[in-house]
Amino acid sequence: MESTVTVSPRGEERIRNGHFWVYRTDVASGQAAAGAVVRVVDRAGGFLARAFFSDKSQITLRVLTRHDVPVDRAFWRSRLEHARAFRSKIRIDANAYRLVHGEGDLMPSLIVDRYGDCLVVQALSQGSDRALPEFVELLAELERPKGILARNDPKVRLLEGLDQQVSVLYGHVPERVTVREGAIEYDVDLAKGQKTGAFLDQRENRLAAVQYVTGRTLDCFSYAGGFALQLASVAAEVTALDISEDATAMLARNAARNGLANVHARTTNVFDELRLLDRQGERFDAIVLDPPAFAKSKAAIPKALSGYKEINLRALKLLKPGGMLVTCSCSYHVNEATFAEVVFDAALDARAEVSVVEKRMQSRDHPVVLGMPETYYLKCFILRKLA
Ligand code: SAH
């Protein structure tokens, strides 16, 4: 029997305004099993939505549909088919991309990434965790992968009372797969790499950056070389910086695999290195800043903003006039306007005249939900230093 959950007028308003989440404080009454699909009603008993129920998280309800239809296998199959159709429509020039992006594909808290022949899934709430066996069956049927790996190790699962684990759910998953992005091939460690193995959300920004880069290039926070490898074909040389030795080792292997002799990876702290490069009087034609999310919570915002300002200020000083800056923030607590302000502040302090060439966001296979501004988490500005 389907359980019913009644929401407060504020919860009702959120749902009507296109938001997918209803917090515990906006639930008036009703209980259900962990991860069950529930019927959500207003205080008069009128149908509002069907949603995943969580008995642990502050996010009690995640809306699945605002139509009164059953959430069954056919429902999920159709959602997956829509997600797949969109990926083929946008003609992705890579065989590693996001197939399902949670709310952005109307499958809240479910992530599915394709890496060549393998799929990597993440269930980030009790609801998607409970439905995961069904998702795996459907994915195996529709996508015919060699294997499906669950990267259920993100910390957010703890907020749902779920454990953290990495396990093969279907077929065979090799430790490392080689994938293609544009003209570049790179290795991905599916079980241990960051996120589900790589930063797929930057794919289109990397390809866009290629249009503007020439000369001496610096890739800060390079990880396994997402930007550096793409830019090496148009730059005279690329210096890639990352604090993780594993990342720079992987980057060096990826550069060798692509025959790119002009990429140099250094294991170092970007904050220190930018200062050092400035003292040494080094100058660059292009710089990429792709730091990790500095603001992981609301409380961390002020410190995050000073971090963003610091690296942008240093980078703008290191750029030659006419040089290009690709600067990113993936903190969803820092919106586009705030990020733009920080970069502007940095330009003022660096006494740099800067023009905006492009304002970009996460790749199109990570859709932003119009009613949920926080799903626009990745901002990427391509700027030109005029003088
Ligand atoms: N640009 C990459 C993704 C970067 S993810 C791509 O396109 O694939 C952020 C990276 O920053 C991680 O690899 C992390 O190891 C690194 N990092 C975090 N703090 C750092 C610091 N202070 N100095 C240098 N690297 C840092």
mmCIF file of C-alpha atoms and ligand atoms in Angstrom:
data_model
loop_
_atom_site.group_PDB
_atom_site.id
_atom_site.type_symbol
_atom_site.label_atom_id
_atom_site.label_comp_id
_atom_site.label_asym_id
_atom_site.label_seq_id
_atom_site.Cartn_x
_atom_site.Cartn_y
_atom_site.Cartn_z
ATOM 1 C CA MET A 1 0.000 0.000 0.000
ATOM 2 C CA GLU A 2 1.238 3.445 -0.943
ATOM 3 C CA SER A 3 1.879 5.781 1.990
ATOM 4 C CA THR A 4 0.634 9.349 1.950
ATOM 5 C CA VAL A 5 2.571 12.370 3.205
ATOM 6 C CA THR A 6 0.905 15.728 3.822
ATOM 7 C CA VAL A 7 2.937 18.884 3.339
ATOM 8 C CA SER A 8 2.501 22.346 4.839
ATOM 9 C CA PRO A 9 1.441 25.322 2.694
ATOM 10 C CA ARG A 10 5.140 26.214 2.340
ATOM 11 C CA GLY A 11 5.944 22.691 1.132
ATOM 12 C CA GLU A 12 3.065 22.915 -1.292
ATOM 13 C CA GLU A 13 4.329 26.238 -2.606
ATOM 14 C CA ARG A 14 7.805 24.819 -3.173
ATOM 15 C CA ILE A 15 6.414 21.935 -5.211
ATOM 16 C CA ARG A 16 4.177 24.263 -7.223
ATOM 17 C CA ASN A 17 7.188 26.506 -7.885
ATOM 18 C CA GLY A 18 9.074 23.705 -9.552
ATOM 19 C CA HIS A 19 11.408 22.795 -6.695
ATOM 20 C CA PHE A 20 12.076 19.096 -6.212
ATOM 21 C CA TRP A 21 12.912 19.053 -2.521
ATOM 22 C CA VAL A 22 10.652 19.364 0.498
ATOM 23 C CA TYR A 23 12.394 19.702 3.843
ATOM 24 C CA ARG A 24 11.351 17.939 7.048
ATOM 25 C CA THR A 25 10.083 21.244 8.513
ATOM 26 C CA ASP A 26 7.596 21.536 5.636
ATOM 27 C CA VAL A 27 6.107 18.073 6.147
ATOM 28 C CA ALA A 28 2.870 18.272 8.160
ATOM 29 C CA SER A 29 2.241 14.571 8.705
ATOM 30 C CA GLY A 30 2.798 11.084 7.341
ATOM 31 C CA GLN A 31 5.363 8.343 7.609
ATOM 32 C CA ALA A 32 6.683 5.758 5.174
ATOM 33 C CA ALA A 33 9.390 3.145 4.812
ATOM 34 C CA ALA A 34 12.913 4.415 4.114
ATOM 35 C CA GLY A 35 13.223 5.163 0.406
ATOM 36 C CA ALA A 36 9.597 4.393 -0.466
ATOM 37 C CA VAL A 37 7.703 6.206 -3.200
ATOM 38 C CA VAL A 38 4.922 8.164 -1.489
ATOM 39 C CA ARG A 39 1.849 10.114 -2.506
ATOM 40 C CA VAL A 40 2.245 13.780 -1.529
ATOM 41 C CA VAL A 41 -0.907 15.748 -0.749
ATOM 42 C CA ASP A 42 -1.888 19.222 0.466
ATOM 43 C CA ARG A 43 -3.766 19.758 3.704
ATOM 44 C CA ALA A 44 -7.110 19.277 1.953
ATOM 45 C CA GLY A 45 -5.894 15.878 0.724
ATOM 46 C CA GLY A 46 -5.407 17.052 -2.890
ATOM 47 C CA PHE A 47 -2.750 15.275 -4.919
ATOM 48 C CA LEU A 48 0.471 17.256 -5.406
ATOM 49 C CA ALA A 49 3.140 14.767 -6.428
ATOM 50 C CA ARG A 50 4.770 11.379 -6.040
ATOM 51 C CA ALA A 51 8.107 11.525 -4.307
ATOM 52 C CA PHE A 52 10.941 9.528 -2.769
ATOM 53 C CA PHE A 53 10.637 9.527 1.030
ATOM 54 C CA SER A 54 13.625 9.687 3.358
ATOM 55 C CA ASP A 55 13.279 8.965 7.074
ATOM 56 C CA LYS A 56 16.740 10.381 7.869
ATOM 57 C CA SER A 57 17.675 13.294 5.628
ATOM 58 C CA GLN A 58 16.544 16.897 6.179
ATOM 59 C CA ILE A 59 15.319 16.548 2.582
ATOM 60 C CA THR A 60 12.319 14.356 3.353
ATOM 61 C CA LEU A 61 10.734 14.367 -0.098
ATOM 62 C CA ARG A 62 12.246 14.380 -3.585
ATOM 63 C CA VAL A 63 9.571 14.920 -6.188
ATOM 64 C CA LEU A 64 9.432 12.357 -8.999
ATOM 65 C CA THR A 65 6.335 13.564 -10.819
ATOM 66 C CA ARG A 66 3.625 16.164 -10.373
ATOM 67 C CA HIS A 67 1.207 14.033 -12.396
ATOM 68 C CA ASP A 68 -0.950 11.388 -10.755
ATOM 69 C CA VAL A 69 0.664 8.438 -12.511
ATOM 70 C CA PRO A 70 2.129 5.236 -11.049
ATOM 71 C CA VAL A 71 5.868 5.165 -10.445
ATOM 72 C CA ASP A 72 6.578 1.713 -11.828
ATOM 73 C CA ARG A 73 9.068 0.041 -14.150
ATOM 74 C CA ALA A 74 7.509 1.642 -17.245
ATOM 75 C CA PHE A 75 7.802 5.047 -15.557
ATOM 76 C CA TRP A 76 11.519 4.586 -14.897
ATOM 77 C CA ARG A 77 12.141 3.103 -18.310
ATOM 78 C CA SER A 78 10.606 6.142 -19.947
ATOM 79 C CA ARG A 79 12.699 8.505 -17.785
ATOM 80 C CA LEU A 80 15.861 6.627 -18.772
ATOM 81 C CA GLU A 81 14.879 6.628 -22.429
ATOM 82 C CA HIS A 82 14.411 10.400 -22.326
ATOM 83 C CA ALA A 83 17.802 10.867 -20.698
ATOM 84 C CA ARG A 84 19.446 8.680 -23.360
ATOM 85 C CA ALA A 85 17.644 10.395 -26.232
ATOM 86 C CA PHE A 86 18.850 13.803 -25.052
ATOM 87 C CA ARG A 87 22.484 12.609 -24.913
ATOM 88 C CA SER A 88 22.309 11.380 -28.479
ATOM 89 C CA LYS A 89 20.562 14.572 -29.607
ATOM 90 C CA ILE A 90 23.399 16.818 -28.388
ATOM 91 C CA ARG A 91 26.046 14.812 -30.287
ATOM 92 C CA ILE A 92 28.617 14.485 -27.551
ATOM 93 C CA ASP A 93 32.133 14.303 -28.977
ATOM 94 C CA ALA A 94 33.336 11.847 -26.332
ATOM 95 C CA ASN A 95 32.570 8.361 -25.050
ATOM 96 C CA ALA A 96 32.626 9.464 -21.424
ATOM 97 C CA TYR A 97 29.666 11.564 -20.365
ATOM 98 C CA ARG A 98 26.796 11.803 -17.874
ATOM 99 C CA LEU A 99 23.778 9.778 -18.882
ATOM 100 C CA VAL A 100 21.575 10.647 -15.894
ATOM 101 C CA HIS A 101 22.033 13.828 -13.866
ATOM 102 C CA GLY A 102 19.596 13.437 -10.968
ATOM 103 C CA GLU A 103 16.925 16.142 -10.795
ATOM 104 C CA GLY A 104 18.100 17.484 -14.189
ATOM 105 C CA ASP A 105 16.790 14.262 -15.738
ATOM 106 C CA LEU A 106 13.783 13.939 -13.408
ATOM 107 C CA MET A 107 15.510 11.094 -11.581
ATOM 108 C CA PRO A 108 16.330 12.783 -8.270
ATOM 109 C CA SER A 109 19.500 11.688 -6.470
ATOM 110 C CA LEU A 110 20.547 9.230 -9.202
ATOM 111 C CA ILE A 111 23.766 9.699 -11.162
ATOM 112 C CA VAL A 112 24.741 7.507 -14.107
ATOM 113 C CA ASP A 113 27.985 8.161 -15.970
ATOM 114 C CA ARG A 114 29.177 6.320 -19.044
ATOM 115 C CA TYR A 115 32.880 5.559 -19.423
ATOM 116 C CA GLY A 116 33.301 3.702 -22.705
ATOM 117 C CA ASP A 117 31.738 0.259 -22.239
ATOM 118 C CA CYS A 118 31.093 0.705 -18.511
ATOM 119 C CA LEU A 119 28.556 2.590 -16.463
ATOM 120 C CA VAL A 120 29.129 4.080 -13.020
ATOM 121 C CA VAL A 121 26.097 4.773 -10.843
ATOM 122 C CA GLN A 122 25.583 6.724 -7.635
ATOM 123 C CA ALA A 123 22.481 6.550 -5.459
ATOM 124 C CA LEU A 124 22.518 9.620 -3.236
ATOM 125 C CA SER A 125 19.288 9.159 -1.279
ATOM 126 C CA GLN A 126 17.306 6.346 0.330
ATOM 127 C CA GLY A 127 14.887 6.469 -2.592
ATOM 128 C CA SER A 128 17.368 5.967 -5.416
ATOM 129 C CA ASP A 129 19.278 3.469 -3.261
ATOM 130 C CA ARG A 130 16.173 1.356 -2.775
ATOM 131 C CA ALA A 131 15.295 1.524 -6.477
ATOM 132 C CA LEU A 132 18.889 0.855 -7.576
ATOM 133 C CA PRO A 133 18.433 -2.850 -8.451
ATOM 134 C CA GLU A 134 15.627 -1.878 -10.820
ATOM 135 C CA PHE A 135 17.721 0.928 -12.348
ATOM 136 C CA VAL A 136 20.577 -1.520 -12.900
ATOM 137 C CA GLU A 137 18.275 -3.983 -14.686
ATOM 138 C CA LEU A 138 16.906 -1.244 -16.917
ATOM 139 C CA LEU A 139 20.355 0.181 -17.657
ATOM 140 C CA ALA A 140 21.692 -3.263 -18.532
ATOM 141 C CA GLU A 141 18.772 -3.741 -20.901
ATOM 142 C CA LEU A 142 18.862 -0.306 -22.556
ATOM 143 C CA GLU A 143 22.581 0.473 -22.600
ATOM 144 C CA ARG A 144 24.084 -3.029 -22.861
ATOM 145 C CA PRO A 145 27.242 -2.102 -20.914
ATOM 146 C CA LYS A 146 30.023 -4.584 -20.140
ATOM 147 C CA GLY A 147 29.736 -3.701 -16.495
ATOM 148 C CA ILE A 148 28.067 -1.404 -13.970
ATOM 149 C CA LEU A 149 29.944 -0.112 -10.949
ATOM 150 C CA ALA A 150 28.315 1.551 -7.934
ATOM 151 C CA ARG A 151 30.416 4.435 -6.625
ATOM 152 C CA ASN A 152 28.284 4.734 -3.547
ATOM 153 C CA ASP A 153 31.078 6.310 -1.527
ATOM 154 C CA PRO A 154 30.068 10.028 -1.352
ATOM 155 C CA LYS A 155 29.685 11.398 2.169
ATOM 156 C CA VAL A 156 26.136 12.678 1.510
ATOM 157 C CA ARG A 157 24.963 9.075 1.788
ATOM 158 C CA LEU A 158 25.683 9.241 5.513
ATOM 159 C CA LEU A 159 23.025 11.964 5.869
ATOM 160 C CA GLU A 160 20.566 9.411 4.502
ATOM 161 C CA GLY A 161 21.700 6.719 6.937
ATOM 162 C CA LEU A 162 23.234 4.803 3.997
ATOM 163 C CA ASP A 163 26.679 3.203 4.054
ATOM 164 C CA GLN A 164 29.596 4.159 1.802
ATOM 165 C CA GLN A 165 30.667 1.447 -0.598
ATOM 166 C CA VAL A 166 32.055 0.697 -4.029
ATOM 167 C CA SER A 167 30.820 -2.496 -5.667
ATOM 168 C CA VAL A 168 30.253 -4.122 -9.036
ATOM 169 C CA LEU A 169 26.512 -4.481 -9.619
ATOM 170 C CA TYR A 170 26.564 -6.031 -13.078
ATOM 171 C CA GLY A 171 29.001 -7.746 -15.460
ATOM 172 C CA HIS A 172 32.699 -7.003 -15.360
ATOM 173 C CA VAL A 173 34.315 -3.641 -14.574
ATOM 174 C CA PRO A 174 38.053 -3.250 -15.207
ATOM 175 C CA GLU A 175 40.100 -1.216 -12.737
ATOM 176 C CA ARG A 176 41.036 1.270 -15.410
ATOM 177 C CA VAL A 177 39.308 2.235 -18.628
ATOM 178 C CA THR A 178 40.558 4.382 -21.474
ATOM 179 C CA VAL A 179 38.085 6.937 -22.765
ATOM 180 C CA ARG A 180 38.075 9.530 -25.521
ATOM 181 C CA GLU A 181 37.200 13.215 -25.293
ATOM 182 C CA GLY A 182 37.554 15.095 -28.574
ATOM 183 C CA ALA A 183 40.909 14.064 -29.987
ATOM 184 C CA ILE A 184 42.343 13.048 -26.604
ATOM 185 C CA GLU A 185 42.395 9.659 -24.900
ATOM 186 C CA TYR A 186 42.817 9.354 -21.171
ATOM 187 C CA ASP A 187 42.770 6.708 -18.472
ATOM 188 C CA VAL A 188 40.155 6.719 -15.741
ATOM 189 C CA ASP A 189 40.370 4.820 -12.473
ATOM 190 C CA LEU A 190 36.687 4.019 -11.978
ATOM 191 C CA ALA A 191 36.871 2.704 -8.430
ATOM 192 C CA LYS A 192 39.247 5.284 -6.971
ATOM 193 C CA GLY A 193 39.210 8.365 -9.230
ATOM 194 C CA GLN A 194 37.549 11.567 -8.023
ATOM 195 C CA LYS A 195 33.749 11.774 -8.353
ATOM 196 C CA THR A 196 32.849 8.774 -10.558
ATOM 197 C CA GLY A 197 36.361 8.733 -12.055
ATOM 198 C CA ALA A 198 36.699 12.029 -13.898
ATOM 199 C CA PHE A 199 35.308 15.573 -14.094
ATOM 200 C CA LEU A 200 32.849 15.079 -16.932
ATOM 201 C CA ASP A 201 31.089 18.356 -16.124
ATOM 202 C CA GLN A 202 34.018 20.345 -17.586
ATOM 203 C CA ARG A 203 34.149 18.509 -20.913
ATOM 204 C CA GLU A 204 32.599 21.266 -23.032
ATOM 205 C CA ASN A 205 34.499 24.019 -21.218
ATOM 206 C CA ARG A 206 37.759 22.234 -22.003
ATOM 207 C CA LEU A 207 36.831 22.005 -25.683
ATOM 208 C CA ALA A 208 35.717 25.672 -25.641
ATOM 209 C CA ALA A 209 39.016 26.775 -24.083
ATOM 210 C CA VAL A 210 40.909 25.255 -27.010
ATOM 211 C CA GLN A 211 39.529 28.060 -29.208
ATOM 212 C CA TYR A 212 41.331 30.764 -27.268
ATOM 213 C CA VAL A 213 44.596 29.292 -26.075
ATOM 214 C CA THR A 214 48.018 29.883 -27.605
ATOM 215 C CA GLY A 215 51.574 30.170 -26.324
ATOM 216 C CA ARG A 216 52.676 29.502 -22.793
ATOM 217 C CA THR A 217 49.843 28.006 -20.764
ATOM 218 C CA LEU A 218 49.302 27.242 -17.087
ATOM 219 C CA ASP A 219 46.663 24.706 -15.952
ATOM 220 C CA CYS A 220 45.984 25.132 -12.226
ATOM 221 C CA PHE A 221 44.221 22.321 -10.306
ATOM 222 C CA SER A 222 44.831 20.023 -13.236
ATOM 223 C CA TYR A 223 43.821 16.623 -11.775
ATOM 224 C CA ALA A 224 44.562 13.998 -14.477
ATOM 225 C CA GLY A 225 44.922 16.677 -17.164
ATOM 226 C CA GLY A 226 41.384 17.413 -18.343
ATOM 227 C CA PHE A 227 42.332 20.899 -19.557
ATOM 228 C CA ALA A 228 46.085 20.399 -20.016
ATOM 229 C CA LEU A 229 45.718 17.537 -22.498
ATOM 230 C CA GLN A 230 43.142 19.357 -24.632
ATOM 231 C CA LEU A 231 45.140 22.594 -24.600
ATOM 232 C CA ALA A 232 48.471 20.955 -25.443
ATOM 233 C CA SER A 233 47.509 20.715 -29.117
ATOM 234 C CA VAL A 234 47.153 24.510 -29.430
ATOM 235 C CA ALA A 235 49.579 25.789 -26.768
ATOM 236 C CA ALA A 236 53.354 25.987 -27.169
ATOM 237 C CA GLU A 237 53.666 24.344 -23.760
ATOM 238 C CA VAL A 238 51.420 23.579 -20.816
ATOM 239 C CA THR A 239 52.492 23.524 -17.188
ATOM 240 C CA ALA A 240 49.960 21.606 -15.081
ATOM 241 C CA LEU A 241 49.778 22.009 -11.305
ATOM 242 C CA ASP A 242 48.049 19.763 -8.794
ATOM 243 C CA ILE A 243 48.622 19.033 -5.129
ATOM 244 C CA SER A 244 47.988 15.306 -5.559
ATOM 245 C CA GLU A 245 50.893 13.144 -6.605
ATOM 246 C CA ASP A 246 48.530 10.464 -7.940
ATOM 247 C CA ALA A 247 46.876 13.092 -10.156
ATOM 248 C CA THR A 248 50.115 14.425 -11.639
ATOM 249 C CA ALA A 249 51.413 10.876 -12.198
ATOM 250 C CA MET A 250 48.208 10.004 -14.054
ATOM 251 C CA LEU A 251 48.493 13.251 -16.024
ATOM 252 C CA ALA A 252 52.049 12.412 -17.098
ATOM 253 C CA ARG A 253 50.901 8.961 -18.259
ATOM 254 C CA ASN A 254 47.984 10.485 -20.160
ATOM 255 C CA ALA A 255 50.266 13.028 -21.856
ATOM 256 C CA ALA A 256 52.627 10.237 -22.944
ATOM 257 C CA ARG A 257 49.720 8.118 -24.234
ATOM 258 C CA ASN A 258 48.681 11.025 -26.489
ATOM 259 C CA GLY A 259 52.248 11.765 -27.594
ATOM 260 C CA LEU A 260 52.144 15.235 -26.010
ATOM 261 C CA ALA A 261 55.724 16.121 -25.140
ATOM 262 C CA ASN A 262 54.886 19.773 -24.321
ATOM 263 C CA VAL A 263 52.947 19.038 -21.111
ATOM 264 C CA HIS A 264 54.814 19.305 -17.813
ATOM 265 C CA ALA A 265 53.075 18.229 -14.607
ATOM 266 C CA ARG A 266 54.183 19.504 -11.199
ATOM 267 C CA THR A 267 52.954 18.344 -7.802
ATOM 268 C CA THR A 268 52.502 21.523 -5.803
ATOM 269 C CA ASN A 269 50.102 23.790 -3.946
ATOM 270 C CA VAL A 270 48.650 26.260 -6.467
ATOM 271 C CA PHE A 271 48.378 29.048 -3.878
ATOM 272 C CA ASP A 272 52.131 28.914 -3.179
ATOM 273 C CA GLU A 273 53.131 28.278 -6.774
ATOM 274 C CA LEU A 274 51.253 31.282 -8.203
ATOM 275 C CA ARG A 275 53.024 33.570 -5.736
ATOM 276 C CA LEU A 276 56.375 32.019 -6.559
ATOM 277 C CA LEU A 277 55.851 32.323 -10.313
ATOM 278 C CA ASP A 278 54.999 36.000 -9.862
ATOM 279 C CA ARG A 279 58.135 36.637 -7.787
ATOM 280 C CA GLN A 280 60.179 34.911 -10.466
ATOM 281 C CA GLY A 281 58.677 37.239 -13.081
ATOM 282 C CA GLU A 282 57.147 34.392 -15.103
ATOM 283 C CA ARG A 283 54.368 35.377 -17.519
ATOM 284 C CA PHE A 284 51.756 33.321 -19.403
ATOM 285 C CA ASP A 285 49.526 33.634 -22.467
ATOM 286 C CA ALA A 286 46.725 31.532 -20.970
ATOM 287 C CA ILE A 287 45.785 30.329 -17.485
ATOM 288 C CA VAL A 288 43.103 27.885 -16.345
ATOM 289 C CA LEU A 289 41.786 27.956 -12.763
ATOM 290 C CA ASP A 290 39.612 24.935 -11.955
ATOM 291 C CA PRO A 291 39.782 24.578 -8.175
ATOM 292 C CA PRO A 292 37.777 22.122 -6.065
ATOM 293 C CA ALA A 293 34.585 23.503 -4.465
ATOM 294 C CA PHE A 294 35.999 25.928 -1.890
ATOM 295 C CA ALA A 295 32.532 26.455 -0.349
ATOM 296 C CA LYS A 296 31.243 23.041 0.675
ATOM 297 C CA SER A 297 28.747 24.607 3.107
ATOM 298 C CA LYS A 298 27.119 27.990 3.675
ATOM 299 C CA ALA A 299 29.408 28.642 6.619
ATOM 300 C CA ALA A 300 32.443 28.223 4.373
ATOM 301 C CA ILE A 301 31.374 30.944 1.887
ATOM 302 C CA PRO A 302 33.449 33.914 3.191
ATOM 303 C CA LYS A 303 36.657 31.877 3.274
ATOM 304 C CA ALA A 304 35.860 30.401 -0.129
ATOM 305 C CA LEU A 305 35.396 33.856 -1.635
ATOM 306 C CA SER A 306 38.771 34.998 -0.383
ATOM 307 C CA GLY A 307 40.296 31.825 -1.878
ATOM 308 C CA TYR A 308 38.699 32.505 -5.262
ATOM 309 C CA LYS A 309 39.809 36.117 -5.123
ATOM 310 C CA GLU A 310 43.390 35.196 -4.255
ATOM 311 C CA ILE A 311 43.910 32.769 -7.153
ATOM 312 C CA ASN A 312 42.170 35.033 -9.681
ATOM 313 C CA LEU A 313 44.221 38.016 -8.561
ATOM 314 C CA ARG A 314 47.468 36.060 -8.881
ATOM 315 C CA ALA A 315 46.494 34.615 -12.244
ATOM 316 C CA LEU A 316 45.538 38.021 -13.671
ATOM 317 C CA LYS A 317 48.938 39.364 -12.595
ATOM 318 C CA LEU A 318 50.718 36.451 -14.263
ATOM 319 C CA LEU A 319 48.885 36.929 -17.567
ATOM 320 C CA LYS A 320 50.464 38.909 -20.385
ATOM 321 C CA PRO A 321 48.282 41.642 -21.929
ATOM 322 C CA GLY A 322 46.063 39.880 -24.462
ATOM 323 C CA GLY A 323 46.237 36.705 -22.379
ATOM 324 C CA MET A 324 43.229 34.484 -21.656
ATOM 325 C CA LEU A 325 41.907 33.403 -18.263
ATOM 326 C CA VAL A 326 39.549 30.432 -17.952
ATOM 327 C CA THR A 327 38.250 30.687 -14.393
ATOM 328 C CA CYS A 328 35.797 28.290 -12.762
ATOM 329 C CA SER A 329 33.885 27.709 -9.555
ATOM 330 C CA CYS A 330 31.993 24.502 -8.824
ATOM 331 C CA SER A 331 30.675 25.641 -5.407
ATOM 332 C CA TYR A 332 26.917 25.603 -5.601
ATOM 333 C CA HIS A 333 26.804 27.940 -2.606
ATOM 334 C CA VAL A 334 28.519 30.615 -4.731
ATOM 335 C CA ASN A 335 26.164 31.802 -7.469
ATOM 336 C CA GLU A 336 27.190 33.306 -10.781
ATOM 337 C CA ALA A 337 26.690 36.921 -9.703
ATOM 338 C CA THR A 338 28.812 36.444 -6.588
ATOM 339 C CA PHE A 339 31.548 34.679 -8.519
ATOM 340 C CA ALA A 340 31.556 37.478 -11.116
ATOM 341 C CA GLU A 341 31.934 40.041 -8.321
ATOM 342 C CA VAL A 342 34.885 38.196 -6.823
ATOM 343 C CA VAL A 343 36.647 37.973 -10.175
ATOM 344 C CA PHE A 344 35.954 41.683 -10.777
ATOM 345 C CA ASP A 345 37.433 42.526 -7.350
ATOM 346 C CA ALA A 346 40.481 40.474 -8.236
ATOM 347 C CA ALA A 347 40.864 42.357 -11.531
ATOM 348 C CA LEU A 348 40.632 45.721 -9.741
ATOM 349 C CA ASP A 349 43.320 44.689 -7.258
ATOM 350 C CA ALA A 350 45.502 43.319 -10.046
ATOM 351 C CA ARG A 351 44.993 46.604 -11.960
ATOM 352 C CA ALA A 352 43.953 44.543 -14.947
ATOM 353 C CA GLU A 353 41.457 45.600 -17.620
ATOM 354 C CA VAL A 354 39.408 42.524 -18.385
ATOM 355 C CA SER A 355 36.701 41.701 -20.920
ATOM 356 C CA VAL A 356 34.274 38.793 -20.811
ATOM 357 C CA VAL A 357 34.567 36.490 -23.814
ATOM 358 C CA GLU A 358 32.210 33.713 -22.680
ATOM 359 C CA LYS A 359 30.135 32.842 -19.634
ATOM 360 C CA ARG A 360 29.689 29.112 -19.496
ATOM 361 C CA MET A 361 28.339 26.452 -17.169
ATOM 362 C CA GLN A 362 28.511 22.699 -16.630
ATOM 363 C CA SER A 363 28.349 20.583 -19.803
ATOM 364 C CA ARG A 364 24.910 20.031 -21.327
ATOM 365 C CA ASP A 365 24.788 16.428 -20.124
ATOM 366 C CA HIS A 366 24.530 17.893 -16.563
ATOM 367 C CA PRO A 367 21.224 19.763 -17.040
ATOM 368 C CA VAL A 368 20.312 22.678 -14.784
ATOM 369 C CA VAL A 369 16.749 22.698 -13.419
ATOM 370 C CA LEU A 370 15.070 26.056 -13.998
ATOM 371 C CA GLY A 371 13.254 25.947 -10.647
ATOM 372 C CA MET A 372 16.370 24.925 -8.675
ATOM 373 C CA PRO A 373 19.084 27.591 -8.977
ATOM 374 C CA GLU A 374 21.434 25.473 -6.884
ATOM 375 C CA THR A 375 21.621 22.900 -9.713
ATOM 376 C CA TYR A 376 23.622 25.538 -11.673
ATOM 377 C CA TYR A 377 26.724 24.703 -9.679
ATOM 378 C CA LEU A 378 29.570 25.068 -12.190
ATOM 379 C CA LYS A 379 30.408 28.523 -13.490
ATOM 380 C CA CYS A 380 33.135 29.041 -16.060
ATOM 381 C CA PHE A 381 34.139 32.487 -17.340
ATOM 382 C CA ILE A 382 36.498 32.884 -20.255
ATOM 383 C CA LEU A 383 38.122 36.301 -19.910
ATOM 384 C CA ARG A 384 40.642 38.343 -21.855
ATOM 385 C CA LYS A 385 43.165 40.580 -20.164
ATOM 386 C CA LEU A 386 43.204 43.708 -22.278
ATOM 387 C CA ALA A 387 45.990 45.475 -20.425
HETATM 388 N N1 SAH B 1 40.702 20.533 -14.001
HETATM 389 C C1 SAH B 1 40.431 19.139 -13.709
HETATM 390 C C2 SAH B 1 39.607 18.941 -12.473
HETATM 391 C C3 SAH B 1 40.136 19.634 -11.228
HETATM 392 S S1 SAH B 1 39.491 19.046 -9.735
HETATM 393 C C4 SAH B 1 39.791 18.490 -14.913
HETATM 394 O O1 SAH B 1 39.390 19.178 -15.865
HETATM 395 O O2 SAH B 1 39.699 17.258 -14.932
HETATM 396 C C5 SAH B 1 40.393 19.911 -8.536
HETATM 397 C C6 SAH B 1 41.811 19.435 -8.326
HETATM 398 O O3 SAH B 1 42.446 20.376 -7.455
HETATM 399 C C7 SAH B 1 41.988 18.070 -7.653
HETATM 400 O O4 SAH B 1 42.724 17.230 -8.499
HETATM 401 C C8 SAH B 1 42.790 18.367 -6.361
HETATM 402 O O5 SAH B 1 43.818 17.405 -6.104
HETATM 403 C C9 SAH B 1 43.416 19.688 -6.678
HETATM 404 N N2 SAH B 1 43.754 20.581 -5.547
HETATM 405 C C10 SAH B 1 42.996 20.856 -4.450
HETATM 406 N N3 SAH B 1 43.604 21.820 -3.708
HETATM 407 C C11 SAH B 1 44.757 22.146 -4.338
HETATM 408 C C12 SAH B 1 45.800 23.078 -4.083
HETATM 409 N N4 SAH B 1 45.772 23.880 -3.013
HETATM 410 N N5 SAH B 1 46.819 23.163 -4.958
HETATM 411 C C13 SAH B 1 46.853 22.366 -6.059
HETATM 412 N N6 SAH B 1 45.887 21.473 -6.358
HETATM 413 C C14 SAH B 1 44.848 21.362 -5.518
#
